[in-house]
Short mmCIF file of C-alpha atoms in Angstrom, two decimals:
data_model
loop_
_atom_site.label_atom_id
_atom_site.label_comp_id
_atom_site.label_asym_id
_atom_site.label_seq_id
_atom_site.Cartn_x
_atom_site.Cartn_y
_atom_site.Cartn_z
CA MET V 110 -26.17 11.16 44.46
CA GLN V 111 -23.10 11.11 44.48
CA MET V 112 -22.28 7.87 43.81
CA LYS V 113 -24.93 7.72 40.81
CA ARG V 114 -22.61 10.79 39.14
CA LYS V 115 -19.46 8.66 39.99
CA MET V 116 -20.76 5.31 38.12
CA PHE V 117 -22.01 7.83 35.08
CA LEU V 118 -18.75 9.19 34.98
CA VAL V 119 -17.10 5.66 34.95
CA ALA V 120 -19.42 4.64 32.61
CA VAL V 121 -18.36 7.51 30.33
CA LEU V 122 -14.81 6.68 30.58
CA THR V 123 -15.25 3.03 30.00
CA VAL V 124 -17.18 3.90 26.55
CA LEU V 125 -14.56 6.41 25.53
CA SER V 126 -11.75 4.33 25.95
CA CYS V 127 -13.50 1.33 23.53
CA ALA V 128 -13.72 4.29 20.98
CA VAL V 129 -10.09 5.08 21.66
CA MET V 130 -9.02 1.06 21.08
CA ALA V 131 -11.52 0.86 18.30
CA GLN V 132 -9.52 3.56 16.17
CA ARG V 133 -6.68 1.06 16.23
CA ILE V 134 -6.24 -1.63 13.14
CA THR V 135 -3.49 -3.57 11.87
CA VAL V 136 -2.21 -3.41 8.08
CA ALA V 137 0.07 -5.50 6.09
CA SER V 138 1.56 -6.04 2.41
CA TYR V 139 2.43 -9.86 1.55
CA ASN V 140 3.87 -10.64 -2.17
CA MET V 141 2.90 -14.28 -2.33
CA ARG V 142 4.63 -15.48 -4.68
CA ASN V 143 2.84 -16.59 -8.39
CA ASP V 144 1.68 -20.00 -8.84
CA ASN V 145 4.13 -21.30 -11.09
CA ASN V 146 2.24 -24.78 -11.29
CA THR V 147 5.95 -26.56 -11.22
CA GLU V 148 8.66 -25.02 -10.61
CA ASP V 149 7.72 -24.17 -6.96
CA ALA V 150 6.09 -27.27 -5.93
CA ALA V 151 9.40 -29.40 -6.88
CA HIS V 152 11.35 -27.37 -4.21
CA GLY V 153 8.56 -28.05 -1.85
CA ASN V 154 7.30 -24.66 -2.34
CA GLY V 155 4.22 -25.26 -3.99
CA TRP V 156 1.26 -22.87 -3.66
CA LYS V 157 -1.17 -25.74 -2.49
CA GLN V 158 1.45 -26.78 0.27
CA ARG V 159 1.61 -23.02 1.05
CA TYR V 160 -1.81 -21.18 1.20
CA PRO V 161 -2.60 -22.38 4.18
CA VAL V 162 0.44 -21.55 5.71
CA ILE V 163 0.21 -17.79 4.72
CA ALA V 164 -3.64 -17.85 5.47
CA ALA V 165 -3.18 -19.34 8.88
CA MET V 166 -0.48 -16.92 9.54
CA ILE V 167 -2.94 -13.93 8.63
CA ARG V 168 -5.81 -14.95 10.90
CA PHE V 169 -3.25 -15.38 13.60
CA HIS V 170 -1.91 -12.27 13.18
CA GLY V 171 -5.06 -10.31 12.69
CA PHE V 172 -4.79 -8.19 9.68
CA ASP V 173 -7.22 -6.64 9.28
CA ILE V 174 -6.37 -5.15 5.71
CA PHE V 175 -3.91 -5.97 3.44
CA GLY V 176 -2.10 -5.48 0.10
CA THR V 177 -0.99 -8.54 -1.53
CA GLN V 178 1.33 -8.91 -4.86
CA GLU V 179 2.02 -11.76 -7.58
CA CYS V 180 -1.33 -13.35 -6.89
CA MET V 181 -3.38 -14.91 -9.96
CA HIS V 182 -6.97 -15.45 -9.74
CA HIS V 183 -7.67 -18.97 -8.46
CA GLN V 184 -4.56 -18.32 -5.79
CA LEU V 185 -6.85 -14.96 -4.37
CA GLU V 186 -10.10 -17.34 -4.59
CA ASN V 187 -7.84 -19.79 -2.71
CA LEU V 188 -7.17 -17.58 0.41
CA LYS V 189 -10.61 -15.94 0.01
CA ASP V 190 -12.37 -19.54 0.71
CA THR V 191 -9.55 -19.82 3.45
CA LEU V 192 -10.28 -16.82 4.95
CA PRO V 193 -14.11 -15.90 6.56
CA GLY V 194 -15.07 -12.61 6.50
CA TYR V 195 -12.49 -11.30 4.06
CA ALA V 196 -13.51 -9.69 0.73
CA TYR V 197 -10.39 -8.34 -2.05
CA ILE V 198 -10.48 -6.13 -4.73
CA GLY V 199 -8.14 -5.56 -7.57
CA VAL V 200 -7.97 -6.83 -11.14
CA GLY V 201 -5.49 -9.53 -13.79
CA ARG V 202 -2.76 -6.59 -15.45
CA ASP V 203 -2.52 -8.21 -18.78
CA ASP V 204 -6.37 -7.31 -18.85
CA GLY V 205 -7.89 -5.72 -16.63
CA LYS V 206 -10.19 -8.65 -15.54
CA GLU V 207 -8.37 -12.12 -14.75
CA ALA V 208 -4.99 -12.20 -16.47
CA GLY V 209 -2.34 -12.02 -14.59
CA GLU V 210 -0.85 -11.17 -12.14
CA TYR V 211 -2.95 -8.89 -9.00
CA SER V 212 -2.32 -6.32 -6.90
CA ALA V 213 -5.14 -6.99 -4.56
CA ILE V 214 -6.50 -5.58 -1.65
CA PHE V 215 -8.05 -8.00 1.03
CA TYR V 216 -9.97 -6.29 4.00
CA ASN V 217 -12.09 -7.52 6.88
CA THR V 218 -16.04 -6.64 6.11
CA ARG V 219 -17.13 -6.60 9.23
CA LYS V 220 -14.83 -3.62 10.20
CA PHE V 221 -14.30 -1.71 6.99
CA LYS V 222 -16.94 -1.12 4.33
CA LEU V 223 -15.46 -0.57 0.60
CA LEU V 224 -16.76 3.00 -0.73
CA GLU V 225 -15.09 3.28 -3.84
CA HIS V 226 -11.98 0.84 -5.87
CA GLY V 227 -10.30 1.23 -8.89
CA ASP V 228 -6.99 0.08 -10.75
CA PHE V 229 -4.54 2.07 -13.01
CA TRP V 230 -1.59 0.87 -14.62
CA MET V 231 1.64 1.90 -13.94
CA SER V 232 2.59 3.93 -17.49
CA GLU V 233 1.94 7.07 -19.89
CA VAL V 234 -0.70 5.29 -20.37
CA THR V 235 -2.90 4.79 -17.24
CA ASP V 236 -6.56 3.37 -17.81
CA ARG V 237 -5.87 -0.04 -19.78
CA PRO V 238 -3.36 -3.07 -19.45
CA ASN V 239 0.37 -1.65 -21.16
CA LYS V 240 4.03 -1.32 -20.02
CA GLY V 241 5.05 1.84 -19.34
CA TRP V 242 8.56 3.37 -19.86
CA ASP V 243 11.64 0.86 -19.64
CA ALA V 244 9.08 -1.61 -17.29
CA VAL V 245 9.60 -5.41 -18.64
CA LEU V 246 5.74 -5.95 -17.49
CA PRO V 247 2.68 -4.28 -16.99
CA ARG V 248 2.84 -2.97 -13.62
CA LEU V 249 -0.52 -2.11 -12.12
CA CYS V 250 -1.93 -0.19 -8.91
CA SER V 251 -5.37 -1.22 -7.13
CA TRP V 252 -6.90 1.28 -4.67
CA GLY V 253 -9.87 1.34 -2.40
CA LYS V 254 -11.46 3.79 -0.56
CA PHE V 255 -12.68 2.11 2.97
CA LYS V 256 -14.61 3.22 5.73
CA GLU V 257 -14.55 1.75 9.42
CA THR V 258 -17.48 0.64 10.38
CA LYS V 259 -17.29 1.62 14.45
CA THR V 260 -15.86 5.06 14.32
CA GLY V 261 -16.84 6.10 10.36
CA PHE V 262 -13.17 6.93 9.67
CA THR V 263 -12.32 7.09 6.21
CA PHE V 264 -9.28 6.49 4.50
CA TYR V 265 -7.78 5.59 1.17
CA PHE V 266 -5.51 2.43 0.37
CA PHE V 267 -3.02 1.64 -2.60
CA ASN V 268 -1.59 -0.96 -3.22
CA LEU V 269 0.98 -1.56 -6.20
CA HIS V 270 3.95 -4.00 -7.32
CA MET V 271 6.89 -1.93 -9.09
CA ASP V 272 8.82 -3.10 -12.11
CA HIS V 273 11.62 -5.50 -11.36
CA ILE V 274 14.24 -4.00 -14.13
CA GLY V 275 12.78 -0.95 -15.28
CA VAL V 276 15.03 2.24 -13.03
CA LYS V 277 13.18 4.73 -15.07
CA ALA V 278 9.86 2.86 -14.54
CA ARG V 279 10.19 2.74 -11.17
CA ALA V 280 10.71 6.50 -10.82
CA GLU V 281 8.15 7.32 -12.67
CA SER V 282 5.86 4.74 -11.37
CA ALA V 283 6.69 6.47 -7.90
CA LYS V 284 5.65 9.84 -9.01
CA LEU V 285 2.49 8.78 -11.02
CA VAL V 286 1.48 7.16 -7.65
CA MET V 287 2.50 10.04 -5.60
CA ASP V 288 0.07 12.19 -8.36
CA LYS V 289 -2.49 9.87 -8.06
CA VAL V 290 -2.61 9.47 -4.27
CA ARG V 291 -2.33 14.21 -4.14
CA LYS V 292 -5.54 14.20 -6.75
CA MET V 293 -7.62 11.45 -5.47
CA ALA V 294 -7.26 11.55 -1.41
CA GLY V 295 -6.51 15.00 -1.68
CA ASN V 296 -6.29 15.31 2.90
CA ILE V 297 -7.75 11.79 3.17
CA PRO V 298 -5.84 9.24 5.40
CA THR V 299 -3.94 7.34 3.16
CA ILE V 300 -1.66 4.05 3.04
CA LEU V 301 0.11 2.85 0.24
CA THR V 302 1.65 -0.62 0.37
CA GLY V 303 3.48 -2.99 -2.12
CA ASP V 304 6.21 -4.82 -3.22
CA PHE V 305 8.90 -1.63 -4.75
CA ASN V 306 11.44 -3.94 -6.29
CA VAL V 307 13.73 -1.42 -4.59
CA ASP V 308 15.29 -0.63 -1.32
CA GLN V 309 15.53 1.79 1.42
CA ARG V 310 18.68 3.41 -0.60
CA SER V 311 16.69 3.69 -4.10
CA GLU V 312 16.28 7.03 -5.75
CA SER V 313 12.05 5.85 -6.12
CA TYR V 314 12.02 5.23 -2.44
CA THR V 315 13.56 8.04 -1.50
CA LEU V 316 11.34 10.17 -3.50
CA ILE V 317 8.27 8.98 -2.07
CA ASN V 318 9.83 8.96 1.40
CA THR V 319 10.80 12.91 0.90
CA SER V 320 8.09 13.43 -0.56
CA GLY V 321 6.19 15.38 2.53
CA LEU V 322 2.92 13.36 1.46
CA LEU V 323 3.90 9.54 2.53
CA LYS V 324 6.55 8.32 5.48
CA ASP V 325 7.36 4.74 5.66
CA ALA V 326 6.30 3.04 8.57
CA TYR V 327 9.70 1.76 9.57
CA GLU V 328 10.70 5.05 10.24
CA THR V 329 8.22 6.45 12.15
CA THR V 330 7.16 3.57 14.62
CA ALA V 331 7.05 3.61 17.85
CA ILE V 332 8.22 -0.06 18.36
CA ARG V 333 10.16 -1.95 15.12
CA TYR V 334 10.53 -5.67 15.00
CA ALA V 335 12.97 -5.78 11.70
CA GLU V 336 15.48 -8.91 12.12
CA ASN V 337 15.80 -9.19 8.12
CA GLY V 338 14.79 -7.60 5.29
CA THR V 339 11.71 -8.37 3.51
CA PHE V 340 13.10 -11.34 0.05
CA ASN V 341 14.25 -14.28 1.05
CA ALA V 342 14.03 -16.37 -2.00
CA PHE V 343 12.69 -19.34 -0.28
CA ASN V 344 16.07 -19.54 1.77
CA THR V 345 15.64 -20.24 5.67
CA ASN V 346 19.36 -19.23 5.98
CA SER V 347 19.69 -15.64 4.26
CA LYS V 348 19.64 -12.42 5.41
CA THR V 349 19.80 -9.52 3.82
CA ASP V 350 19.36 -5.90 5.32
CA SER V 351 17.21 -4.83 1.82
CA ARG V 352 13.88 -3.79 2.23
CA ILE V 353 12.09 -4.00 -0.70
CA ASP V 354 8.43 -4.20 0.58
CA HIS V 355 6.89 -1.54 2.51
CA ILE V 356 4.25 0.52 4.06
CA PHE V 357 4.14 4.79 3.34
CA LEU V 358 1.23 6.49 5.95
CA THR V 359 0.59 9.97 5.49
CA LYS V 360 0.61 12.08 8.53
CA GLN V 361 -2.37 11.25 10.02
CA PHE V 362 -1.62 7.73 10.86
CA ARG V 363 0.31 6.51 14.06
CA VAL V 364 2.45 3.65 13.49
CA GLU V 365 2.42 1.77 17.10
CA LYS V 366 4.46 -1.40 15.71
CA TYR V 367 6.09 -2.64 12.57
CA GLY V 368 7.31 -5.64 11.91
CA ILE V 369 9.06 -7.89 9.28
CA LEU V 370 7.08 -11.59 9.69
CA THR V 371 9.95 -13.91 9.21
CA ASP V 372 7.91 -16.87 10.49
CA THR V 373 8.84 -20.41 9.00
CA TYR V 374 6.85 -23.81 8.75
CA ARG V 375 8.10 -27.38 8.72
CA GLY V 376 7.37 -29.37 5.14
CA PRO V 377 8.55 -32.49 3.52
CA VAL V 378 11.58 -33.24 2.65
CA VAL V 379 11.38 -33.10 -1.69
CA LYS V 380 15.16 -33.59 -2.38
CA GLU V 381 17.95 -35.49 -1.53
CA ASN V 382 19.86 -35.14 1.23
CA GLU V 383 17.47 -32.56 2.05
CA GLY V 384 17.49 -32.40 6.13
CA ASP V 385 19.88 -34.56 6.51
CA GLU V 386 21.00 -32.83 9.68
CA LYS V 387 21.30 -34.97 12.22
CA VAL V 388 19.13 -33.83 15.24
CA ALA V 389 21.52 -33.14 18.28
CA SER V 390 21.03 -35.30 21.44
CA ALA V 391 18.80 -33.61 24.25
CA ASP V 392 17.30 -34.50 27.88
CA PHE V 393 13.74 -34.52 26.15
CA PRO V 394 10.86 -36.53 27.50
CA LYS V 395 10.67 -40.30 25.76
CA GLU V 396 7.15 -38.99 24.72
CA VAL V 397 8.60 -36.61 22.02
CA SER V 398 9.61 -37.68 18.64
CA LEU V 399 11.18 -36.23 16.25
CA ASN V 400 10.09 -36.23 12.46
CA LYS V 401 12.62 -35.19 9.56
CA TYR V 402 11.02 -32.26 7.98
CA VAL V 403 12.73 -29.06 6.40
CA ALA V 404 12.26 -25.39 7.64
CA ARG V 405 10.85 -23.80 4.51
CA GLU V 406 8.96 -19.87 4.21
CA PRO V 407 5.60 -19.67 3.32
CA SER V 408 6.72 -16.94 0.39
CA ASP V 409 10.10 -15.40 -1.23
CA HIS V 410 9.42 -12.51 0.66
CA PHE V 411 8.55 -11.81 4.71
CA PRO V 412 4.94 -9.89 5.09
CA VAL V 413 5.39 -6.23 6.73
CA MET V 414 2.91 -5.69 9.10
CA VAL V 415 2.06 -2.75 10.96
CA VAL V 416 -0.28 -1.38 13.79
CA VAL V 417 -1.63 2.16 13.03
CA SER V 418 -4.40 4.31 15.23
CA TRP V 419 -5.10 7.65 14.40
CA LYS V 420 -5.69 11.23 15.74
#
């Protein structure tokens, strides 16, 4: 009888342990650079060359749900076709349908059920395409309400791309988004991702990070891997400490790991003198052959990734 009780207790503890393990997801934010047809491709950074690398990175690192910025409709469809088991929500910022860049949210359909979703423009007029304050482009925030299928945990996910010029627009957008989170989500756990086009020293960043509502995952993480900032301009030899892509979370989340993923890949030489550096002599096996390729970035931004759990 005692043996049966012990076996029962072990079984219960195993189930509870599995339940705890299920309360963990990988979240990311990634500006993937719009497909401008010829300019990037002429320098070896075309979308058709980059997106298979991006998709492979997403699969390898196991992104469960992630915000994207700058992608056009066909880019999102390319990613969806390359990422079986994922769906996305969002609209084009130019017409509220498919025109212009999206602030789309991708999610693993095996892990999450989409309960509600919508979009608003970061402007004085939020329900239709327009430019707000001193912004030079229409700027959009897309959102979804999700339920984690194993545990029933429900949360909101907001994703945005702030203006790159308008200082007032960024500050007002920060206030607007926080107001939306308060009114829409209330006490429900919330994640906010995006390209904020400002670093950790700016006014609009500080408005969010000191609001008492949302906190930068970079500051609250247990483990941090961030050897660079988040913008690279397709230059593998650049370095900055400015983080302009952020993941903010409400207090219900515990950030276990935070990383800025500086993965590179090797692409063909497309310009004269590119990759002319000689391979240094080394004692490597004769079976090894090294070909002349160039180190490249999958986008002009690095993705930000966090692993979070909840109470």
